[in-house]
CSV table of C-alpha atoms in Angstrom, one decimal:
chain,number,residue,atom,x,y,z
A,152,MET,CA,39.9,-89.6,113.3
A,153,ARG,CA,38.4,-93.7,113.4
A,154,ASP,CA,42.1,-94.7,112.4
A,155,ALA,CA,43.4,-92.6,115.4
A,156,ALA,CA,40.8,-94.0,118.1
A,157,ARG,CA,41.6,-97.6,117.0
A,158,ARG,CA,45.2,-97.5,117.5
A,159,VAL,CA,44.2,-96.3,121.1
A,160,PRO,CA,42.9,-99.2,122.7
A,161,ARG,CA,46.2,-101.5,120.9
A,162,TRP,CA,49.2,-98.9,122.3
A,163,ILE,CA,47.6,-98.7,126.4
A,164,GLY,CA,47.4,-101.9,125.8
A,165,ILE,CA,50.8,-102.7,124.8
A,166,GLY,CA,51.6,-100.0,127.6
A,167,LEU,CA,50.0,-102.2,130.3
A,168,PHE,CA,51.8,-105.0,129.0
A,169,LEU,CA,55.6,-103.2,128.8
A,170,TYR,CA,54.2,-102.4,132.4
A,171,ALA,CA,53.5,-105.0,133.9
A,172,SER,CA,55.9,-107.4,132.2
A,173,VAL,CA,58.5,-104.9,134.6
A,174,PHE,CA,57.1,-105.1,137.3
A,175,ALA,CA,57.2,-109.0,136.8
A,176,LEU,CA,60.4,-109.3,136.1
A,177,SER,CA,60.9,-107.1,139.5
A,178,ALA,CA,58.3,-108.9,141.7
A,179,ALA,CA,59.5,-112.2,140.7
A,180,LYS,CA,63.4,-111.5,140.6
A,181,ALA,CA,64.5,-114.5,143.1
A,182,PHE,CA,63.2,-116.8,141.2
A,183,LEU,CA,63.7,-115.7,138.2
A,184,VAL,CA,67.1,-114.8,138.8
A,185,PRO,CA,69.0,-118.7,138.5
A,186,VAL,CA,66.4,-119.6,135.8
A,187,VAL,CA,67.5,-117.1,133.3
A,188,LEU,CA,71.3,-117.7,134.4
A,189,GLY,CA,70.3,-121.5,134.1
A,190,PHE,CA,69.2,-121.1,130.5
A,191,LEU,CA,71.8,-119.2,129.3
A,192,LEU,CA,75.0,-121.2,130.5
A,193,SER,CA,73.2,-124.4,129.5
A,194,MET,CA,72.4,-122.3,125.7
A,195,VAL,CA,76.1,-121.8,126.3
A,196,PHE,CA,77.6,-124.6,127.3
A,197,ALA,CA,75.4,-127.2,124.7
A,198,PRO,CA,78.4,-127.0,122.0
A,199,VAL,CA,80.8,-128.4,125.0
A,200,ARG,CA,78.9,-130.7,125.6
A,201,ARG,CA,78.0,-132.0,122.5
A,202,ALA,CA,81.7,-132.3,122.3
A,203,LEU,CA,82.4,-134.6,125.4
A,204,GLU,CA,79.1,-136.8,124.0
A,205,ARG,CA,80.9,-137.1,120.5
A,206,LEU,CA,83.5,-138.2,123.0
A,207,GLY,CA,82.1,-141.0,124.0
A,208,LEU,CA,80.3,-139.8,127.3
A,209,GLN,CA,76.8,-139.7,128.4
A,210,SER,CA,75.0,-136.9,128.4
A,211,TRP,CA,74.3,-136.7,132.2
A,212,LEU,CA,78.3,-137.2,133.4
A,213,ALA,CA,78.7,-134.6,130.0
A,214,SER,CA,76.9,-132.2,131.9
A,215,PHE,CA,77.8,-133.0,135.0
A,216,LEU,CA,81.4,-132.2,134.4
A,217,ILE,CA,80.8,-129.0,133.0
A,218,VAL,CA,77.8,-127.9,136.4
A,219,LEU,CA,82.1,-129.2,138.5
A,220,VAL,CA,83.6,-127.4,135.9
A,221,LEU,CA,81.6,-124.6,136.9
A,222,LEU,CA,81.2,-124.9,140.6
A,223,CYS,CA,84.3,-125.5,141.3
A,224,GLY,CA,85.5,-122.1,139.6
A,225,PHE,CA,82.5,-120.1,141.1
A,226,LEU,CA,84.4,-121.5,145.1
A,227,GLY,CA,87.6,-120.3,143.9
A,228,THR,CA,86.8,-116.6,143.0
A,229,VAL,CA,85.1,-117.0,146.3
A,230,ALA,CA,88.0,-117.9,148.7
A,231,THR,CA,90.1,-115.7,146.8
A,232,LEU,CA,87.5,-112.4,147.2
A,233,ALA,CA,86.8,-113.3,150.5
A,234,MET,CA,90.1,-113.1,152.4
A,235,PRO,CA,90.9,-109.4,151.4
A,236,VAL,CA,87.2,-108.1,151.0
A,237,SER,CA,86.8,-109.0,154.9
A,238,THR,CA,90.3,-107.3,156.0
A,239,TRP,CA,89.0,-104.0,154.0
A,240,ILE,CA,85.7,-103.9,155.9
A,241,GLU,CA,87.4,-104.9,159.6
A,242,ASN,CA,89.6,-102.4,158.8
A,243,ALA,CA,86.7,-99.6,157.4
A,244,PRO,CA,87.3,-96.7,160.5
A,245,ARG,CA,90.9,-96.4,159.5
A,246,ILE,CA,90.2,-96.4,156.4
A,247,GLU,CA,88.1,-93.6,156.2
A,248,ARG,CA,90.8,-91.7,158.5
A,249,ARG,CA,93.5,-92.2,156.5
A,250,VAL,CA,91.6,-91.4,153.2
A,251,GLU,CA,90.8,-87.8,155.4
A,252,VAL,CA,94.5,-86.8,156.4
A,253,GLN,CA,95.6,-87.6,151.7
A,254,LEU,CA,92.9,-86.2,150.9
A,255,ASN,CA,93.4,-82.6,153.9
A,256,GLY,CA,97.5,-82.1,151.7
A,257,VAL,CA,95.2,-81.9,148.4
A,258,SER,CA,92.8,-79.7,149.2
A,259,GLN,CA,92.2,-77.0,152.0
A,260,SER,CA,88.5,-77.3,150.9
A,261,ILE,CA,87.4,-80.9,150.9
A,262,ASN,CA,89.0,-81.0,154.8
A,263,GLU,CA,86.2,-78.2,155.9
A,264,VAL,CA,83.7,-80.8,154.2
A,265,PHE,CA,84.9,-83.1,156.5
A,266,ARG,CA,85.1,-81.2,160.0
A,267,ALA,CA,81.7,-80.0,158.9
A,268,ASN,CA,80.2,-83.3,158.5
A,269,LYS,CA,82.2,-84.1,162.2
A,270,LYS,CA,80.1,-81.8,163.8
A,271,ILE,CA,77.6,-82.3,162.6
A,272,GLU,CA,77.9,-85.4,163.3
A,273,ALA,CA,79.4,-84.3,166.7
A,274,LEU,CA,76.2,-82.8,167.7
A,275,ALA,CA,73.9,-85.2,166.3
A,276,SER,CA,75.4,-88.0,168.6
A,277,GLY,CA,76.1,-85.8,171.5
A,278,SER,CA,79.9,-87.1,172.3
A,279,ASP,CA,82.7,-88.4,170.1
A,280,ASP,CA,82.9,-91.9,171.8
A,281,SER,CA,78.8,-92.0,170.9
A,282,GLY,CA,79.2,-91.2,168.1
A,283,GLN,CA,82.5,-94.2,167.5
A,284,LYS,CA,79.4,-96.9,169.1
A,285,VAL,CA,77.5,-96.1,166.1
A,286,GLN,CA,80.3,-96.7,163.9
A,287,VAL,CA,80.2,-100.3,165.7
A,288,GLU,CA,76.5,-100.6,165.3
A,289,LYS,CA,76.6,-100.2,161.4
A,290,GLY,CA,79.4,-102.4,161.2
A,291,GLN,CA,77.8,-104.6,162.8
A,292,SER,CA,74.4,-104.1,161.3
A,293,VAL,CA,76.6,-105.1,157.9
A,294,THR,CA,77.7,-108.3,159.0
A,295,THR,CA,73.8,-109.1,160.1
A,296,GLN,CA,72.6,-108.1,157.2
A,297,ALA,CA,75.8,-110.2,154.7
A,298,ALA,CA,74.4,-113.0,157.3
A,299,MET,CA,70.7,-113.1,156.9
A,300,LEU,CA,71.1,-112.3,152.4
A,301,ALA,CA,73.6,-115.3,152.6
A,302,PRO,CA,71.4,-118.7,153.1
A,303,SER,CA,68.6,-116.4,149.6
A,304,MET,CA,72.3,-116.2,148.1
A,305,VAL,CA,73.0,-120.2,148.7
A,306,ALA,CA,69.8,-120.9,148.1
A,307,GLN,CA,69.8,-119.4,144.3
A,308,LEU,CA,73.2,-121.0,143.1
A,309,LEU,CA,72.2,-123.8,144.1
A,310,PHE,CA,69.1,-123.7,142.2
A,311,THR,CA,71.1,-122.1,138.8
A,312,PHE,CA,73.0,-125.2,139.3
A,313,VAL,CA,70.9,-127.9,139.6
A,314,LEU,CA,68.6,-126.0,136.9
A,315,LEU,CA,71.8,-126.3,134.9
A,316,PHE,CA,72.9,-129.7,136.1
A,317,PHE,CA,69.1,-130.5,134.2
A,318,LEU,CA,68.2,-128.8,131.0
A,319,MET,CA,72.1,-130.4,129.9
A,320,ALA,CA,71.8,-133.9,131.3
A,321,SER,CA,68.3,-133.6,128.7
A,322,GLY,CA,69.9,-133.4,125.8
A,323,ASP,CA,68.4,-132.3,123.2
A,324,MET,CA,64.9,-133.0,124.0
A,325,PHE,CA,63.6,-129.4,124.3
A,326,TYR,CA,65.0,-129.0,120.9
A,327,GLU,CA,62.8,-131.2,119.7
A,328,LYS,CA,60.3,-130.9,121.9
A,329,LEU,CA,60.0,-127.6,120.1
A,330,VAL,CA,60.3,-128.8,116.4
A,331,HIS,CA,57.3,-131.5,117.3
A,332,VAL,CA,54.9,-128.2,117.8
A,333,MET,CA,56.1,-125.7,115.3
A,334,PRO,CA,52.6,-126.3,112.6
A,335,THR,CA,55.1,-126.5,109.6
A,336,PHE,CA,58.4,-128.1,107.9
A,337,ARG,CA,59.5,-124.2,107.4
A,338,ASP,CA,58.9,-123.4,111.1
A,339,LYS,CA,60.1,-126.1,112.2
A,340,ARG,CA,63.5,-125.4,110.1
A,341,ARG,CA,63.8,-121.8,111.7
A,342,ALA,CA,63.3,-123.2,115.0
A,343,VAL,CA,66.1,-125.4,114.8
A,344,ARG,CA,68.2,-123.4,113.5
A,345,ILE,CA,67.4,-120.1,115.6
A,346,VAL,CA,68.2,-122.3,118.4
A,347,TYR,CA,71.3,-123.7,117.3
A,348,ASN,CA,72.3,-120.0,115.7
A,349,ALA,CA,71.5,-118.5,118.6
A,350,GLU,CA,73.8,-121.0,121.4
A,351,ARG,CA,76.4,-121.1,118.2
A,352,LYS,CA,77.0,-117.0,118.9
A,353,LEU,CA,76.5,-116.7,122.6
A,354,SER,CA,79.6,-119.5,123.3
A,355,ARG,CA,81.6,-117.5,120.6
A,356,TYR,CA,80.7,-114.7,122.7
A,357,LEU,CA,81.5,-115.1,126.3
A,358,PHE,CA,83.7,-117.7,126.0
A,359,THR,CA,85.7,-115.4,123.4
A,360,ILE,CA,85.4,-112.5,126.1
A,361,THR,CA,85.9,-115.2,128.7
A,362,LEU,CA,90.1,-115.7,127.6
A,363,ILE,CA,90.2,-111.7,127.0
A,364,ASN,CA,88.9,-110.7,130.6
A,365,PHE,CA,91.5,-113.1,132.3
A,366,GLY,CA,94.2,-111.9,130.3
A,367,LEU,CA,93.2,-108.1,131.4
A,368,GLY,CA,92.8,-109.9,134.6
A,369,VAL,CA,96.7,-110.7,134.4
A,370,ALA,CA,97.9,-107.7,132.8
A,371,VAL,CA,95.8,-105.9,135.9
A,372,GLY,CA,97.3,-108.3,138.6
A,373,THR,CA,100.9,-107.4,136.7
A,374,ALA,CA,100.8,-104.0,137.4
A,375,MET,CA,99.6,-103.7,140.2
A,376,LEU,CA,102.3,-105.9,141.4
A,377,ILE,CA,105.1,-104.1,139.8
A,378,TYR,CA,103.5,-100.9,141.9
A,379,GLY,CA,103.5,-103.0,145.2
A,380,MET,CA,99.3,-102.5,146.1
A,381,PRO,CA,98.5,-104.6,148.4
A,382,ASP,CA,96.8,-107.7,146.9
A,383,PRO,CA,97.9,-107.9,142.9
A,384,VAL,CA,95.6,-111.1,142.8
A,385,MET,CA,92.4,-109.3,144.3
A,386,PHE,CA,92.7,-106.8,141.6
A,387,GLY,CA,92.8,-109.1,138.7
A,388,VAL,CA,90.0,-110.7,139.9
A,389,VAL,CA,88.5,-108.5,140.8
A,390,ALA,CA,89.2,-106.9,137.0
A,391,PHE,CA,88.4,-109.8,135.4
A,392,LEU,CA,84.5,-109.9,137.2
A,393,LEU,CA,84.2,-106.8,136.4
A,394,ASN,CA,84.3,-106.6,133.0
A,395,PHE,CA,82.1,-108.7,132.3
A,396,VAL,CA,80.2,-105.4,132.7
A,397,PRO,CA,80.4,-103.5,129.5
A,398,TYR,CA,81.4,-100.0,130.5
A,399,LEU,CA,80.5,-100.0,133.7
A,400,GLY,CA,82.6,-102.4,135.1
A,401,ALA,CA,85.5,-101.2,134.1
A,402,LEU,CA,84.6,-97.6,135.6
A,403,VAL,CA,84.4,-99.2,138.9
A,404,GLY,CA,87.6,-101.0,138.2
A,405,ILE,CA,89.7,-97.7,138.0
A,406,ALA,CA,87.9,-96.1,140.9
A,407,ALA,CA,88.8,-98.4,143.0
A,408,ALA,CA,91.9,-99.1,142.0
A,409,GLY,CA,92.6,-94.8,141.9
A,410,VAL,CA,91.2,-95.2,146.1
A,411,ILE,CA,92.9,-98.1,147.1
A,412,ALA,CA,96.3,-96.2,145.2
A,413,LEU,CA,95.6,-93.2,147.5
A,414,LEU,CA,95.3,-94.6,151.2
A,415,SER,CA,98.0,-97.3,150.5
A,416,PHE,CA,100.6,-94.4,149.3
A,417,ASP,CA,101.8,-91.3,151.0
A,418,TRP,CA,102.3,-89.7,148.3
A,419,TYR,CA,99.1,-88.7,146.1
A,420,GLY,CA,99.9,-88.3,142.6
A,421,TRP,CA,100.6,-92.7,143.1
A,422,SER,CA,96.9,-92.8,143.1
A,423,LEU,CA,96.7,-91.5,139.4
A,424,ILE,CA,99.3,-93.3,137.9
A,425,ILE,CA,97.4,-96.4,138.8
A,426,ALA,CA,94.5,-95.5,137.7
A,427,GLY,CA,95.8,-94.0,134.9
A,428,THR,CA,97.4,-97.1,133.4
A,429,TYR,CA,94.4,-99.2,134.3
A,430,LEU,CA,92.1,-96.8,133.0
A,431,ALA,CA,95.1,-97.5,129.2
A,432,LEU,CA,94.4,-101.4,130.1
A,433,THR,CA,91.7,-101.5,129.4
A,434,THR,CA,91.2,-99.1,126.7
A,435,ILE,CA,93.8,-101.7,125.0
A,436,GLU,CA,91.4,-103.7,125.8
A,437,GLY,CA,88.5,-102.0,124.5
A,438,GLN,CA,89.7,-100.1,121.6
A,439,LEU,CA,92.0,-102.7,120.5
A,440,VAL,CA,92.2,-106.9,121.1
A,441,THR,CA,88.2,-107.0,121.9
A,442,PRO,CA,87.4,-105.6,118.3
A,443,TYR,CA,89.9,-108.0,116.6
A,444,PHE,CA,89.0,-110.9,118.0
A,445,VAL,CA,85.3,-110.7,118.6
A,446,GLY,CA,83.8,-110.1,115.0
A,447,ARG,CA,82.6,-107.3,113.8
A,448,ASN,CA,78.8,-109.3,113.1
A,449,LEU,CA,78.9,-109.4,117.3
A,450,ARG,CA,79.4,-106.8,118.2
A,451,LEU,CA,76.5,-104.5,119.5
A,452,ASN,CA,75.4,-100.6,119.2
A,453,THR,CA,77.1,-99.2,122.0
A,454,VAL,CA,74.2,-97.4,122.7
A,455,VAL,CA,71.4,-99.9,122.5
A,456,VAL,CA,74.7,-101.5,124.8
A,457,PHE,CA,74.8,-99.0,127.8
A,458,LEU,CA,71.3,-98.4,127.9
A,459,THR,CA,70.3,-103.3,128.5
A,460,VAL,CA,73.2,-102.8,131.1
A,461,SER,CA,71.3,-100.0,132.3
A,462,PHE,CA,68.3,-101.5,132.6
A,463,TRP,CA,68.9,-105.1,133.9
A,464,ALA,CA,71.3,-103.0,136.6
A,465,TRP,CA,68.2,-101.4,138.0
A,466,LEU,CA,65.8,-104.1,138.3
A,467,TRP,CA,68.1,-107.2,139.3
A,468,SER,CA,71.8,-105.3,140.0
A,469,ALA,CA,75.0,-107.0,139.7
A,470,VAL,CA,73.0,-110.5,138.7
A,471,GLY,CA,71.5,-108.0,135.6
A,472,MET,CA,74.6,-106.7,134.5
A,473,ILE,CA,76.1,-110.0,133.7
A,474,VAL,CA,73.0,-111.6,131.7
A,475,ALA,CA,71.9,-107.9,129.9
A,476,LEU,CA,75.1,-108.8,126.9
A,477,PRO,CA,74.0,-112.5,126.6
A,478,LEU,CA,70.5,-111.8,126.6
A,479,LEU,CA,70.9,-108.5,124.1
A,480,VAL,CA,73.0,-110.9,121.1
A,481,ALA,CA,70.6,-113.4,121.7
A,482,VAL,CA,67.6,-111.4,121.1
A,483,ARG,CA,69.2,-109.9,118.2
A,484,THR,CA,70.0,-113.5,116.9
A,485,ILE,CA,66.5,-113.9,116.5
A,486,CYS,CA,65.9,-110.8,115.1
A,487,GLU,CA,67.7,-112.2,112.7
A,488,HIS,CA,66.2,-114.9,111.2
A,489,ILE,CA,62.2,-113.3,111.5
A,490,GLU,CA,61.8,-111.2,108.0
A,491,GLU,CA,59.6,-109.1,110.1
A,492,LEU,CA,61.6,-108.6,113.4
A,493,ASP,CA,65.2,-107.9,110.3
A,494,HIS,CA,64.5,-104.3,111.5
A,495,ILE,CA,65.1,-104.9,115.5
A,496,SER,CA,68.1,-107.1,114.5
A,497,ALA,CA,70.0,-104.0,112.2
A,498,PHE,CA,69.3,-101.5,115.0
A,499,LEU,CA,70.8,-103.6,117.8
A,500,SER,CA,74.0,-104.0,115.6
A,501,GLU,CA,76.5,-102.1,115.2
A,502,ARG,CA,77.1,-99.8,112.5
A,503,HIS,CA,77.6,-100.8,109.6
A,504,ALA,CA,77.4,-104.5,110.8
A,505,GLU,CA,74.1,-105.2,108.8
A,506,GLU,CA,75.9,-104.6,105.6
A,507,LEU,CA,78.6,-107.7,106.3
A,508,PRO,CA,78.3,-111.1,104.6
A,509,ALA,CA,76.6,-113.5,106.4
A,510,GLU,CA,78.1,-116.2,109.0
A,511,PRO,CA,77.8,-119.4,107.1
A,512,GLU,CA,74.9,-121.4,109.2
A,513,ASP,CA,75.6,-125.0,110.3
A,514,THR,CA,72.9,-126.1,111.4
A,515,PRO,CA,72.1,-129.5,112.8
A,516,ASP,CA,69.6,-131.6,112.6
A,517,ALA,CA,67.5,-131.1,116.0
A,518,GLY,CA,67.8,-135.0,117.3
A,519,ASN,CA,71.4,-134.6,116.6
């Protein structure tokens, strides 16, 4: 009875701590999102920076080149998607009418739903003309909201790249400080091993996934070009970006391909064919390509991955879905090297992954 009474305050404290942590992560989203992105990118590109330094470049110059390449890649992606997305937004009213026409031939019941919806809108607005006016005002409000959010997004982006530059330009200063504050030599060695292994695994994982996603984007774009879909380059870029989000990204891409095919062709069967093609390509990537090129020791528990992506999507929306998997890889790497947390590492791993031999550890000195 006394033991149970002693445990209650501890569990209450843990619960309050978790609640406060989630609240803090949500409340400080505008600040924490670029900070987390900056630290993750610095760990991913640290091996690249060291490779450039071995070629004779100074830390600041190597860091500047990496940030410049990342910034150019980001701006190129935005420029590629800007025109098609703006065109789809401008044609939203026409697209809505075409969806109604297409679905009218598929199911009479769905047609009745649209008719009922129109009647409700007419009753609410008073006339068709006023209803059209409401649609235009909604379109203007979306544009206004996008214009209002743009400065904040640009500021966060600039903050991320500036922080990334300073983190990488400082070299291994943070690691040296980390070693300095550790009390014993054993703790110093463990800290360096954790950091460098986390860097190595994050870099290997994300670079491999990026190449795989690039191949998937090329395959999807080529397939859309063969089918005669509009903006096949946009499809390729979107498939490349969405595939960084496990499970949910593929589902969104399949649904988007099916809907756009429904709008682009008179025969609704093309929607099923194109969505099925997208599904087949993502299935080949997820079941064959990724397991082959990504080592089993880097694969994670699928249920934990899905829950992690869902949690961070709820907390930080789209950015949360992107950082969820790298954060999970980093947490698992840390748990692997701490005996007290080894059971958490086994839980986060794929089935039987903990039975495989550990990878050889190439841990350099903190000062290198």
